XYZ file of C-alpha atoms in Angstrom:
766
model
C -253.352 -88.290 4.727
C -254.366 -86.629 7.950
C -251.349 -88.086 9.747
C -249.035 -86.651 7.152
C -250.661 -83.288 7.410
C -250.223 -83.337 11.191
C -246.548 -84.306 10.774
C -246.016 -81.454 8.367
C -247.508 -78.979 10.696
C -245.539 -80.346 13.649
C -242.476 -78.306 14.839
C -240.509 -81.201 16.177
C -236.991 -81.688 14.516
C -237.003 -78.296 12.806
C -233.800 -77.255 14.538
C -231.975 -80.317 13.227
C -233.118 -79.666 9.717
C -232.087 -76.055 10.013
C -228.647 -77.052 11.225
C -228.245 -79.518 8.367
C -229.159 -76.856 5.860
C -226.538 -74.556 7.359
C -223.674 -77.050 7.981
C -223.853 -78.929 4.683
C -222.834 -75.918 2.468
C -220.183 -74.926 4.946
C -218.764 -78.447 4.839
C -218.766 -78.493 1.078
C -217.116 -75.027 0.946
C -214.356 -76.006 3.348
C -213.789 -79.327 1.641
C -213.340 -77.549 -1.704
C -211.126 -74.934 -0.074
C -208.950 -77.608 1.514
C -208.390 -79.411 -1.804
C -207.635 -76.139 -3.577
C -205.173 -75.164 -0.865
C -203.576 -78.609 -1.058
C -203.238 -78.259 -4.840
C -201.558 -74.874 -4.467
C -199.185 -76.307 -1.875
C -198.444 -79.194 -4.218
C -197.715 -76.683 -6.961
C -195.251 -74.887 -4.729
C -193.536 -78.055 -3.593
C -193.236 -79.384 -7.152
C -191.804 -76.037 -8.206
C -189.291 -76.170 -5.361
C -188.370 -79.736 -6.293
C -188.060 -78.813 -9.963
C -185.817 -75.818 -9.270
C -183.762 -77.843 -6.834
C -183.228 -80.387 -9.568
C -182.241 -77.650 -12.016
C -179.809 -76.157 -9.517
C -178.313 -79.544 -8.848
C -177.912 -80.160 -12.546
C -176.325 -76.745 -13.161
C -173.975 -77.344 -10.257
C -172.191 -79.810 -12.498
C -170.508 -76.973 -14.393
C -167.483 -77.324 -16.637
C -164.383 -76.779 -14.490
C -162.196 -75.985 -17.506
C -164.441 -73.181 -18.697
C -164.690 -71.940 -15.132
C -161.025 -70.990 -15.378
C -162.085 -68.456 -18.020
C -164.777 -67.108 -15.692
C -167.413 -68.837 -17.824
C -170.033 -71.212 -16.496
C -171.771 -73.854 -18.554
C -173.088 -77.335 -17.974
C -170.225 -79.798 -17.862
C -172.300 -82.915 -18.519
C -173.427 -84.332 -21.791
C -177.114 -84.407 -22.560
C -177.677 -87.952 -21.324
C -175.831 -87.486 -18.027
C -177.514 -84.158 -17.428
C -180.975 -85.664 -17.916
C -180.096 -88.566 -15.638
C -178.905 -86.221 -12.863
C -181.924 -83.992 -13.256
C -184.347 -86.909 -13.151
C -182.586 -88.494 -10.188
C -182.639 -85.344 -8.070
C -186.243 -84.594 -8.958
C -187.362 -88.144 -8.340
C -185.630 -88.317 -4.986
C -187.229 -85.082 -3.829
C -190.720 -86.270 -4.759
C -190.040 -89.805 -3.500
C -189.085 -88.544 -0.058
C -192.257 -86.542 0.074
C -194.369 -89.474 -1.050
C -192.844 -92.109 1.312
C -192.426 -89.988 4.393
C -194.174 -91.376 7.493
C -194.696 -87.913 8.856
C -198.216 -86.740 8.246
C -198.296 -83.985 5.651
C -201.103 -82.116 4.065
C -199.860 -83.012 0.553
C -197.700 -85.775 -0.899
C -197.068 -84.846 -4.569
C -195.516 -87.591 -6.685
C -193.639 -86.977 -9.951
C -194.777 -88.683 -13.121
C -191.557 -90.340 -14.355
C -192.646 -90.139 -17.987
C -193.201 -86.391 -17.806
C -189.759 -85.367 -16.558
C -187.936 -83.333 -19.236
C -184.708 -81.326 -19.307
C -183.863 -79.017 -22.205
C -180.964 -76.674 -22.828
C -182.026 -73.379 -24.388
C -178.922 -71.177 -24.699
C -175.228 -71.971 -24.925
C -171.988 -70.091 -24.449
C -171.781 -69.834 -28.217
C -174.559 -67.253 -28.054
C -172.995 -63.791 -28.034
C -175.604 -62.386 -25.680
C -174.976 -65.125 -23.119
C -171.217 -65.046 -23.625
C -171.152 -61.277 -23.261
C -173.272 -61.328 -20.114
C -170.985 -63.827 -18.415
C -167.948 -61.725 -19.374
C -169.602 -58.637 -17.885
C -170.295 -60.507 -14.657
C -166.706 -61.726 -14.521
C -165.055 -58.405 -15.285
C -167.356 -55.728 -13.885
C -165.461 -55.462 -10.609
C -161.968 -55.388 -12.146
C -162.087 -53.845 -15.611
C -163.223 -50.295 -14.711
C -160.601 -49.844 -12.035
C -157.909 -51.496 -14.138
C -158.583 -49.427 -17.210
C -158.998 -46.218 -15.262
C -155.707 -46.680 -13.443
C -153.729 -47.936 -16.426
C -155.041 -45.665 -19.176
C -157.504 -42.980 -18.161
C -155.481 -41.561 -15.286
C -152.276 -41.692 -17.290
C -153.648 -39.911 -20.323
C -155.938 -37.457 -18.582
C -155.540 -37.315 -14.804
C -151.805 -37.870 -14.654
C -150.877 -35.664 -17.585
C -152.144 -33.181 -20.102
C -151.329 -35.565 -22.926
C -154.866 -35.702 -24.312
C -155.102 -31.910 -24.400
C -151.682 -31.676 -26.059
C -152.652 -34.291 -28.637
C -155.766 -32.285 -29.414
C -153.601 -29.222 -29.917
C -151.244 -31.166 -32.202
C -154.176 -32.391 -34.251
C -155.385 -28.810 -34.561
C -151.879 -27.788 -35.627
C -151.813 -30.486 -38.271
C -155.228 -29.587 -39.662
C -154.283 -25.934 -39.812
C -150.990 -26.762 -41.519
C -152.775 -28.937 -44.049
C -155.328 -26.231 -44.768
C -152.689 -23.525 -45.105
C -150.461 -25.747 -47.225
C -153.404 -26.512 -49.500
C -154.044 -22.790 -49.940
C -150.329 -22.149 -50.557
C -150.156 -24.884 -53.197
C -153.187 -23.455 -54.964
C -151.660 -19.990 -54.732
C -148.348 -21.227 -56.153
C -150.169 -22.990 -58.973
C -152.013 -19.781 -59.829
C -148.752 -17.794 -59.785
C -147.039 -20.428 -61.952
C -149.869 -20.186 -64.458
C -149.649 -16.377 -64.398
C -145.901 -16.559 -65.071
C -146.373 -19.042 -67.899
C -148.962 -16.756 -69.466
C -146.607 -13.792 -69.115
C -143.866 -15.748 -70.882
C -146.355 -16.586 -73.587
C -147.136 -12.883 -73.923
C -143.461 -12.166 -74.445
C -143.231 -14.922 -77.033
C -146.266 -13.576 -78.863
C -145.002 -9.988 -78.830
C -141.722 -11.102 -80.419
C -143.658 -12.890 -83.174
C -146.000 -9.943 -83.670
C -143.146 -7.424 -83.838
C -141.247 -9.395 -86.486
C -144.353 -10.002 -88.563
C -145.622 -6.433 -88.454
C -142.143 -5.061 -89.166
C -142.218 -6.921 -92.485
C -145.708 -5.602 -93.199
C -144.676 -2.039 -92.461
C -141.645 -2.367 -94.724
C -143.815 -3.642 -97.603
C -146.283 -0.809 -97.125
C -143.487 1.738 -97.086
C -142.014 0.382 -100.306
C -145.398 0.507 -102.033
C -145.993 4.010 -100.707
C -142.606 5.148 -102.070
C -143.473 3.809 -105.506
C -146.826 5.572 -105.523
C -145.492 8.874 -104.223
C -148.004 11.705 -104.318
C -150.189 10.120 -106.937
C -153.692 9.046 -106.398
C -156.021 7.148 -108.735
C -157.946 10.194 -110.090
C -154.788 12.112 -110.948
C -153.327 9.088 -112.699
C -156.515 8.573 -114.652
C -156.553 12.260 -115.723
C -152.895 12.069 -116.778
C -153.566 8.905 -118.756
C -156.454 10.563 -120.542
C -154.294 13.577 -121.406
C -151.444 11.376 -122.615
C -153.812 9.317 -124.700
C -155.152 12.485 -126.394
C -151.649 13.771 -126.958
C -150.626 10.409 -128.323
C -153.543 10.551 -130.739
C -152.535 13.936 -132.011
C -148.955 12.807 -132.486
C -150.154 9.736 -134.309
C -152.203 11.870 -136.675
C -149.241 14.187 -137.254
C -147.035 11.177 -137.893
C -149.499 9.911 -140.465
C -149.532 13.251 -142.201
C -145.756 13.465 -142.267
C -145.478 9.906 -143.512
C -147.899 10.647 -146.374
C -146.025 13.848 -147.250
C -142.751 11.955 -147.243
C -144.115 9.448 -149.693
C -145.187 12.236 -152.024
C -141.791 13.850 -151.797
C -140.083 10.594 -152.542
C -141.794 10.464 -155.876
C -139.704 13.476 -156.878
C -136.713 12.715 -154.811
C -134.173 14.574 -156.851
C -136.149 17.727 -156.730
C -137.158 17.498 -153.078
C -134.100 16.191 -151.311
C -134.045 18.987 -148.788
C -137.738 18.577 -148.050
C -137.329 14.829 -147.723
C -134.635 15.297 -145.093
C -136.840 17.666 -143.131
C -139.853 15.366 -143.396
C -137.759 12.396 -142.191
C -136.538 14.449 -139.262
C -140.089 15.396 -138.314
C -141.184 11.764 -138.509
C -138.333 10.703 -136.216
C -139.236 13.397 -133.710
C -142.856 12.354 -133.744
C -141.938 8.682 -133.239
C -139.674 9.610 -130.319
C -142.481 11.600 -128.729
C -144.938 8.743 -129.176
C -142.481 6.294 -127.553
C -141.972 8.636 -124.593
C -145.725 8.988 -124.158
C -146.135 5.190 -124.254
C -143.579 4.790 -121.500
C -145.336 7.401 -119.380
C -148.676 5.709 -119.993
C -147.155 2.308 -119.017
C -145.793 3.780 -115.799
C -149.146 5.300 -114.925
C -150.935 2.046 -115.688
C -148.474 0.205 -113.397
C -149.191 2.682 -110.612
C -152.874 2.183 -111.220
C -152.392 -1.515 -110.375
C -150.104 -0.884 -107.338
C -152.440 1.501 -105.522
C -155.207 -1.125 -104.848
C -152.546 -3.534 -103.667
C -151.181 -0.884 -101.324
C -154.553 0.107 -99.907
C -155.599 -3.531 -99.485
C -152.368 -4.413 -97.683
C -152.842 -1.424 -95.420
C -156.358 -2.534 -94.463
C -155.261 -6.098 -93.903
C -152.426 -4.913 -91.667
C -154.852 -2.788 -89.664
C -157.114 -5.805 -89.096
C -154.166 -7.980 -88.131
C -152.914 -5.511 -85.562
C -156.395 -5.329 -84.001
C -156.563 -9.139 -83.915
C -153.112 -9.489 -82.388
C -153.805 -6.752 -79.862
C -156.999 -8.565 -78.804
C -155.038 -11.795 -78.356
C -152.432 -10.044 -76.237
C -155.143 -8.401 -74.154
C -156.802 -11.782 -73.588
C -153.480 -13.165 -72.349
C -153.038 -10.148 -70.104
C -156.561 -10.636 -68.703
C -155.765 -14.282 -68.059
C -152.637 -13.209 -66.175
C -154.702 -10.748 -64.144
C -157.296 -13.437 -63.392
C -154.610 -15.798 -62.073
C -153.134 -13.002 -59.983
C -156.569 -12.170 -58.569
C -157.037 -15.846 -57.689
C -153.641 -15.965 -55.985
C -154.387 -12.757 -54.085
C -157.700 -14.155 -52.827
C -155.900 -17.289 -51.631
C -153.423 -15.132 -49.735
C -156.343 -13.284 -48.177
C -157.811 -16.661 -47.182
C -154.531 -17.608 -45.510
C -154.523 -14.362 -43.522
C -158.169 -14.858 -42.582
C -157.563 -18.507 -41.597
C -154.707 -17.581 -39.302
C -156.599 -14.736 -37.661
C -159.775 -16.837 -37.261
C -157.833 -19.684 -35.654
C -156.204 -17.251 -33.258
C -159.576 -15.746 -32.342
C -160.996 -19.228 -31.732
C -158.151 -20.022 -29.361
C -156.860 -23.037 -31.319
C -153.191 -22.118 -30.872
C -152.395 -21.452 -34.532
C -149.195 -22.856 -35.924
C -148.643 -19.514 -37.697
C -148.855 -16.116 -36.124
C -149.807 -13.109 -38.204
C -146.114 -12.163 -38.452
C -145.111 -15.671 -39.520
C -147.930 -15.755 -42.072
C -146.350 -12.706 -43.725
C -143.523 -14.988 -44.866
C -145.999 -17.033 -46.853
C -148.383 -14.487 -48.318
C -147.473 -11.847 -50.878
C -148.066 -8.181 -50.101
C -150.676 -6.247 -52.025
C -147.959 -4.197 -53.758
C -146.610 -7.409 -55.308
C -149.896 -8.071 -57.091
C -150.505 -4.420 -58.003
C -147.080 -4.068 -59.662
C -147.425 -7.463 -61.339
C -150.761 -6.473 -62.895
C -149.446 -3.115 -64.073
C -146.405 -4.705 -65.683
C -148.494 -7.394 -67.339
C -150.885 -4.820 -68.761
C -148.152 -2.440 -70.023
C -147.149 -4.550 -73.040
C -150.780 -5.139 -73.946
C -151.400 -1.407 -73.645
C -148.520 -0.612 -75.992
C -149.825 -3.211 -78.420
C -153.209 -1.531 -78.296
C -151.460 1.783 -78.991
C -149.749 0.312 -82.057
C -153.053 -1.084 -83.292
C -154.684 2.325 -82.767
C -151.904 4.086 -84.704
C -152.267 1.648 -87.574
C -156.015 2.122 -87.577
C -155.577 5.925 -87.814
C -153.141 5.728 -90.766
C -154.552 6.722 -94.212
C -153.006 5.843 -97.611
C -152.907 9.272 -99.326
C -154.611 12.117 -97.537
C -154.813 13.649 -94.063
C -152.424 14.294 -91.216
C -151.920 10.563 -90.624
C -151.323 9.591 -94.267
C -148.488 7.274 -95.006
C -145.205 9.083 -95.211
C -141.648 8.162 -94.321
C -142.161 9.963 -91.032
C -145.357 7.965 -90.382
C -143.493 4.800 -91.188
C -140.894 5.667 -88.577
C -143.543 6.313 -85.911
C -145.311 3.033 -86.622
C -142.016 1.102 -86.565
C -141.135 2.540 -83.180
C -144.614 1.701 -81.834
C -144.296 -1.841 -83.193
C -140.967 -2.336 -81.457
C -142.117 -0.710 -78.175
C -144.589 -3.380 -77.005
C -142.164 -6.205 -77.699
C -139.386 -4.376 -75.904
C -141.689 -3.704 -72.967
C -142.663 -7.370 -72.722
C -138.973 -8.314 -72.603
C -138.346 -5.691 -69.929
C -141.230 -7.057 -67.789
C -139.887 -10.599 -68.024
C -136.380 -9.423 -67.184
C -137.579 -7.399 -64.188
C -139.720 -10.244 -62.776
C -137.405 -13.149 -63.574
C -135.334 -12.857 -60.403
C -138.379 -12.687 -58.126
C -140.061 -15.608 -59.878
C -136.880 -17.663 -59.642
C -136.671 -16.853 -55.945
C -140.293 -17.854 -55.412
C -139.892 -21.143 -57.228
C -136.610 -21.895 -55.528
C -138.206 -21.306 -52.118
C -141.071 -23.642 -53.017
C -138.663 -26.264 -54.371
C -136.481 -25.899 -51.284
C -139.475 -26.506 -49.002
C -140.443 -29.536 -51.077
C -136.912 -30.931 -50.873
C -136.744 -30.348 -47.140
C -140.130 -31.979 -46.610
C -138.999 -34.956 -48.667
C -135.794 -35.125 -46.650
C -137.801 -35.281 -43.436
C -140.169 -37.851 -44.930
C -137.151 -39.935 -45.908
C -136.072 -39.848 -42.271
C -139.466 -41.253 -41.312
C -139.200 -43.823 -44.121
C -135.914 -45.038 -42.672
C -137.514 -45.449 -39.259
C -140.482 -47.297 -40.787
C -138.052 -49.649 -42.551
C -136.337 -50.308 -39.239
C -139.720 -50.921 -37.624
C -140.434 -53.633 -40.178
C -137.277 -55.410 -39.030
C -138.640 -55.738 -35.494
C -139.596 -59.328 -36.155
C -142.454 -60.409 -33.896
C -141.962 -63.380 -31.634
C -144.440 -65.937 -32.893
C -142.984 -68.939 -31.157
C -144.232 -70.706 -28.091
C -145.795 -74.132 -28.173
C -145.698 -76.114 -31.393
C -148.578 -76.215 -33.857
C -149.224 -72.458 -33.897
C -149.891 -72.297 -37.609
C -152.095 -75.378 -37.378
C -154.151 -73.536 -34.763
C -154.484 -70.583 -37.142
C -155.629 -72.991 -39.834
C -158.471 -74.174 -37.619
C -159.251 -70.663 -36.345
C -159.454 -68.845 -39.663
C -159.233 -71.322 -42.559
C -161.101 -74.392 -41.349
C -158.128 -76.765 -41.315
C -157.034 -79.084 -44.103
C -160.570 -80.152 -44.995
C -161.776 -77.738 -47.699
C -165.428 -78.329 -46.809
C -165.067 -77.438 -43.133
C -165.397 -73.908 -41.822
C -163.102 -72.167 -39.397
C -163.855 -71.936 -35.712
C -164.241 -68.170 -35.905
C -166.597 -68.494 -38.856
C -168.593 -71.143 -36.984
C -169.316 -68.779 -34.102
C -170.013 -65.898 -36.458
C -172.527 -67.985 -38.367
C -174.029 -69.213 -35.111
C -174.709 -65.574 -34.195
C -175.470 -64.500 -37.774
C -172.528 -62.145 -37.919
C -171.189 -61.168 -41.324
C -167.551 -62.344 -41.629
C -166.545 -59.047 -43.212
C -167.878 -56.916 -40.383
C -165.541 -53.935 -39.994
C -164.641 -52.366 -36.666
C -167.033 -49.722 -35.436
C -164.311 -47.132 -35.138
C -160.638 -46.475 -35.486
C -158.297 -46.480 -38.428
C -157.150 -49.009 -40.943
C -155.249 -51.736 -39.142
C -154.345 -54.075 -41.970
C -150.677 -54.888 -41.648
C -147.539 -52.830 -41.273
C -146.957 -49.222 -42.247
C -145.935 -48.729 -45.864
C -144.211 -45.338 -45.801
C -143.333 -42.299 -43.734
C -146.251 -40.350 -45.135
C -148.606 -43.206 -44.187
C -147.143 -43.269 -40.677
C -147.617 -39.516 -40.246
C -151.174 -39.646 -41.568
C -152.093 -42.578 -39.329
C -150.617 -40.834 -36.307
C -152.874 -37.795 -36.654
C -155.814 -39.981 -37.651
C -155.314 -41.860 -34.393
C -155.364 -38.578 -32.482
C -158.685 -37.612 -34.054
C -160.146 -40.976 -33.052
C -158.589 -41.517 -29.638
C -159.180 -38.086 -28.082
C -163.008 -38.169 -28.274
C -162.946 -41.860 -27.362
C -160.995 -41.214 -24.156
C -163.168 -38.214 -23.338
C -166.430 -40.179 -23.650
C -165.079 -43.473 -22.366
C -166.880 -43.672 -19.029
C -170.368 -43.610 -20.500
C -170.549 -45.112 -23.947
C -167.796 -47.734 -23.772
C -168.510 -49.427 -20.449
C -169.579 -52.851 -21.723
C -166.948 -52.848 -24.479
C -164.373 -52.093 -21.803
C -165.345 -55.240 -19.881
C -165.175 -57.441 -22.959
C -161.833 -55.996 -24.036
C -160.295 -56.429 -20.600
C -161.487 -60.042 -20.587
C -159.459 -60.643 -23.758
C -156.340 -59.163 -22.177
C -156.859 -60.980 -18.871
C -157.685 -64.490 -20.049
C -155.418 -64.669 -23.109
C -151.754 -63.956 -23.796
C -150.161 -61.242 -25.935
C -146.791 -60.137 -27.317
C -145.161 -59.212 -23.999
C -147.012 -61.707 -21.808
C -144.620 -62.944 -19.129
C -142.071 -60.202 -19.838
C -143.431 -57.242 -17.900
C -141.198 -56.525 -14.896
C -142.696 -55.206 -11.696
C -141.184 -52.692 -9.281
C -138.382 -54.938 -8.030
C -137.378 -55.979 -11.507
C -139.112 -59.352 -11.238
C -141.379 -60.442 -14.061
C -145.075 -60.066 -13.365
C -146.718 -63.480 -13.306
C -150.252 -63.876 -14.529
C -152.804 -64.910 -11.910
C -155.381 -65.890 -14.543
C -156.739 -69.401 -13.979
C -156.977 -69.843 -17.759
C -153.161 -70.262 -17.796
C -152.453 -68.072 -20.851
C -148.818 -69.128 -20.754
C -149.862 -72.679 -21.673
C -151.936 -71.762 -24.723
C -150.840 -72.983 -28.144
C -150.820 -69.501 -29.671
C -148.229 -68.123 -27.325
C -147.661 -64.329 -27.221
C -150.234 -63.650 -29.917
C -153.803 -64.401 -28.783
C -154.891 -60.882 -27.874
C -153.513 -59.571 -31.170
C -155.418 -62.251 -33.070
C -158.637 -61.401 -31.240
C -158.135 -57.734 -32.088
C -157.136 -57.947 -35.757
C -158.288 -61.390 -36.877
C -155.522 -62.158 -39.389
C -154.630 -65.744 -40.153
C -150.991 -65.435 -39.099
C -149.033 -64.246 -36.117
C -146.890 -61.929 -38.236
C -149.857 -60.049 -39.694
C -151.579 -59.636 -36.336
C -148.493 -58.427 -34.509
C -147.438 -56.233 -37.429
C -150.835 -54.551 -37.242
C -150.369 -54.007 -33.513
C -146.844 -52.658 -34.083
C -148.066 -50.280 -36.766
C -150.747 -48.757 -34.555
C -148.539 -48.674 -31.505
C -145.830 -46.900 -33.458
C -148.411 -44.498 -34.894
C -149.623 -43.585 -31.415
C -146.112 -43.159 -30.077
C -145.336 -41.109 -33.181
C -148.357 -38.896 -32.462
C -147.158 -38.255 -28.914
C -143.539 -37.701 -29.895
C -144.568 -35.431 -32.771
C -146.666 -33.423 -30.335
C -143.642 -33.006 -28.084
C -141.529 -31.840 -31.026
C -144.202 -29.337 -32.085
C -143.802 -27.521 -28.782
C -140.024 -27.306 -29.126
C -138.017 -24.200 -29.941
C -136.892 -25.643 -33.283
C -140.498 -26.100 -34.397
C -141.284 -22.505 -33.487
C -138.325 -21.306 -35.568
C -139.432 -23.332 -38.577
C -142.981 -22.077 -38.120
C -141.748 -18.514 -37.876
C -140.117 -18.977 -41.278
C -143.582 -19.500 -42.684
C -143.688 -23.196 -43.620
C -146.491 -24.880 -41.662
C -146.398 -28.276 -43.312
C -142.616 -28.430 -43.082
C -142.984 -27.821 -39.353
C -145.326 -30.789 -39.054
C -143.124 -33.074 -41.167
C -139.990 -32.048 -39.272
C -141.730 -32.712 -35.958
C -142.914 -36.095 -37.262
C -139.370 -36.988 -38.326
C -138.027 -36.037 -34.908
C -140.828 -37.954 -33.263
C -140.321 -41.032 -35.451
C -136.779 -41.548 -34.179
C -137.915 -41.423 -30.553
C -141.058 -43.443 -31.258
C -138.921 -46.257 -32.667
C -136.780 -46.216 -29.524
C -139.994 -46.458 -27.489
C -141.147 -49.412 -29.588
C -137.991 -51.401 -28.925
C -138.694 -51.055 -25.204
C -142.403 -51.751 -25.423
C -142.018 -55.016 -27.337
C -139.507 -56.142 -24.726
C -142.140 -55.754 -22.031
C -140.828 -52.498 -20.599
C -142.877 -49.425 -19.814
C -142.135 -46.079 -21.403
C -143.222 -42.610 -20.286
C -146.469 -41.486 -21.807
C -144.710 -38.251 -22.629
C -141.406 -37.043 -21.273
C -142.245 -33.391 -21.858
C -146.002 -33.412 -21.297
C -146.370 -35.865 -18.409
C -142.909 -36.520 -17.070
C -141.117 -39.828 -16.644
C -143.308 -40.962 -13.734
C -146.400 -41.620 -15.873
C -145.672 -44.716 -17.967
C -147.559 -47.214 -20.120
C -146.633 -50.653 -21.392
C -147.519 -52.847 -24.341
C -150.681 -54.130 -22.664
C -151.884 -50.595 -21.950
C -151.597 -49.710 -25.617
C -153.497 -52.856 -26.551
C -156.270 -51.619 -24.260
C -156.460 -48.440 -26.284
C -156.517 -50.303 -29.592
C -159.262 -52.613 -28.347
C -161.348 -49.547 -27.621
C -160.330 -48.032 -30.929
C -161.589 -51.057 -32.887
C -164.410 -51.908 -30.533
C -166.508 -54.539 -32.271
C -167.809 -57.201 -29.918
C -169.394 -59.200 -32.717
C -166.070 -60.207 -34.228
C -163.890 -60.147 -31.122
C -166.277 -62.368 -29.177
C -166.389 -64.855 -32.050
C -162.588 -65.022 -32.053
C -162.483 -65.389 -28.273
C -164.971 -68.254 -28.505
C -162.881 -69.850 -31.240
C -159.729 -69.563 -29.121
C -161.467 -71.014 -26.089
C -162.517 -74.033 -28.126
C -159.005 -74.353 -29.560
C -157.444 -74.148 -26.064
C -159.929 -76.315 -24.175
C -161.441 -78.580 -26.800
C -164.886 -77.461 -25.598
C -167.415 -76.836 -28.335
C -169.311 -73.877 -26.925
C -172.310 -74.583 -29.131
C -172.971 -77.592 -26.878
C -172.210 -75.846 -23.588
C -175.598 -74.878 -22.184
C -175.970 -72.078 -19.698
C -179.766 -71.711 -19.656
C -181.850 -74.780 -18.855
C -185.561 -75.574 -18.944
C -187.030 -78.280 -16.696
C -190.510 -79.759 -16.859
C -192.370 -82.204 -14.624
C -195.947 -83.299 -13.986
C -196.689 -83.966 -10.315
C -199.848 -85.776 -9.122
C -201.757 -85.201 -5.921
C -204.772 -87.139 -4.554
C -207.938 -85.180 -3.998
C -209.456 -85.766 -0.575
C -213.014 -84.827 -1.170
C -214.489 -84.076 -4.538
C -212.963 -85.189 -7.870
C -215.610 -83.101 -9.644
C -213.539 -79.957 -8.997
C -211.822 -80.160 -12.408
C -213.917 -77.318 -13.883
C -212.647 -75.095 -11.089
C -208.975 -75.982 -11.651
C -206.363 -75.297 -14.334
C -205.095 -78.869 -14.258
C -206.280 -82.202 -15.514
C -208.091 -84.480 -13.029
C -208.274 -88.225 -13.510
C -210.430 -90.147 -11.055
C -209.364 -88.773 -7.658
C -205.906 -87.387 -8.653
C -204.985 -83.994 -10.079
C -202.043 -83.715 -12.512
C -200.011 -80.534 -11.972
C -197.679 -79.653 -14.859
C -194.868 -77.222 -14.079
C -191.978 -75.664 -16.099
C -189.027 -73.805 -14.623
C -186.017 -71.967 -16.110
C -182.626 -71.426 -14.584
C -179.251 -70.174 -15.779
C -175.779 -69.428 -14.485
């Protein structure tokens, strides 16, 4: 015990112990640090090996798709995995077997090597991105030179088209107001004719009534009911007295007859008195009968007079209502004329170059005096009818200044005839002006129809421009597979396959533009589509640089990698045909001279697709040619005559003839001036340039990309749903730990015995 205590208290060896206490932690720290550093280096080297393997695998791209500027893995799944595993294994094998001393020697676990394709060229996002990469250096310059500079920088065509569209809208607005005005005036004239018809009926009817009243009044004379009743009473009394006297005489006669021989003279006298009395009684009876007849006629007369008064008031009210209706239609027409004047003046103030000047508008609108006179004339007959009704109302049957007399009858008859005569005079005075107005309107309608017929003839000729849908054999079979799924009813079309792959609705409509389904149906449809195109194209061209950049790339890809109607026909400066430099060899595709049109319109036949392109191309040429005609002297003369819509239709007819001539050149591969009058002959565009515009007009990458993918599969036989462009690689590399296998809690990886297992995943795409 004492020896141990002395040893403990001894200072010998304390330095060694101190050094051991210091060096041991430092050794452990550095040992751990070295293994951690080695693990991180192993991570980096395995990552490098993994990415090298991915790059090597992706280097085996599909050479056929490369011709389209698209890059995807050209190996099948088995070959791709074999190449990936081989490259990765060789990289790790070299590291593991190298005789040169290295800090780490990571080895790949063969069972852990995995290769997986994540995205294919069938994916619209991937497909679009590769197109953008392919076209971003060519499409902007190409489109700017071929379209933007020609329509904006090289000419004032866009500005002129805007002006033409403004002209057309103004003409349509004015024509709409004129048609409403003409309808109101037609209704006013019809009502005025109805007034005349009614006045003729009223005059005839009331003439009969007046005649009946006059006849009754003549029968009554100066009698009235009280005088007749007094006369009847007096006659009845007198008749009673005569009857009594007759009785007395009859009794006396009987007494005298008893002594006839003695009283012969008295009998004769008595008989004479009896005869006189009987004659007097008969006369009184006749007078009483006449008075009783008059007593029955007077109520009939007074009742007929009251009924006639009521009828004249009723008829006058009806005539006034017709006159008010005429006035209302005239007020409506006058307001429409005021709107036309205001529209023209407002357009001029806004600087929109009105198609009608204030002087030219005067040929369309009616002056205020026209409406004022019209209203006065329409109200004159109604006023006279009111006067007749008032005269009838003031007429009395027996007494007063206005009692019925022959003179009163004459006054009333003249008043009854006056309103009907006035209505006839108004119709006669206005007939010529109304005929002139209607003839002018009918003449404008006929002339407009004549001009529309000219456009119809051109449209019919356009339909005869049969599209060339030839080329290599099997074109319709290709369309069957593209749009109908082939002969197998259960299979889907190629286009539908890529739409479903990207969850695109098959009926997705273009984002902009006008109806593009098939050929034009009529001249009116052609004119409407032309101005509709202007309204769509002008803002599109103006905002093209910003909002349409990506669409521009995709559209130019379709025109660069695929063929179209005039592919291989476009001559260059020396007259030689321009040859395509596209590696996709569009001239060898099965759908020859029709692919770009199919991508744009998506119909299941060459004829429908090219007819749609023809229709829009003609509509755009018609818009430009119509614009040129609108600035001609002839258009100004027609406009000065006050027919805005006729000016537009005439200009469209003139433009249609020239637009058709342009079309015959365009479909033959030639270039035509954008506008001979607006840009000069030096600025030209060809069929392909117009397709560029229509691609922008119907910009819808969802459908166009699906059709491009379908065509690529049809041309190359490559199913893009299997063509991977984005790959994922995975490997687990192992590295031996030099010092302490108990480091697993400090690491993110699994440690077995003295080896750490480092799992790593990498992604790579074209």
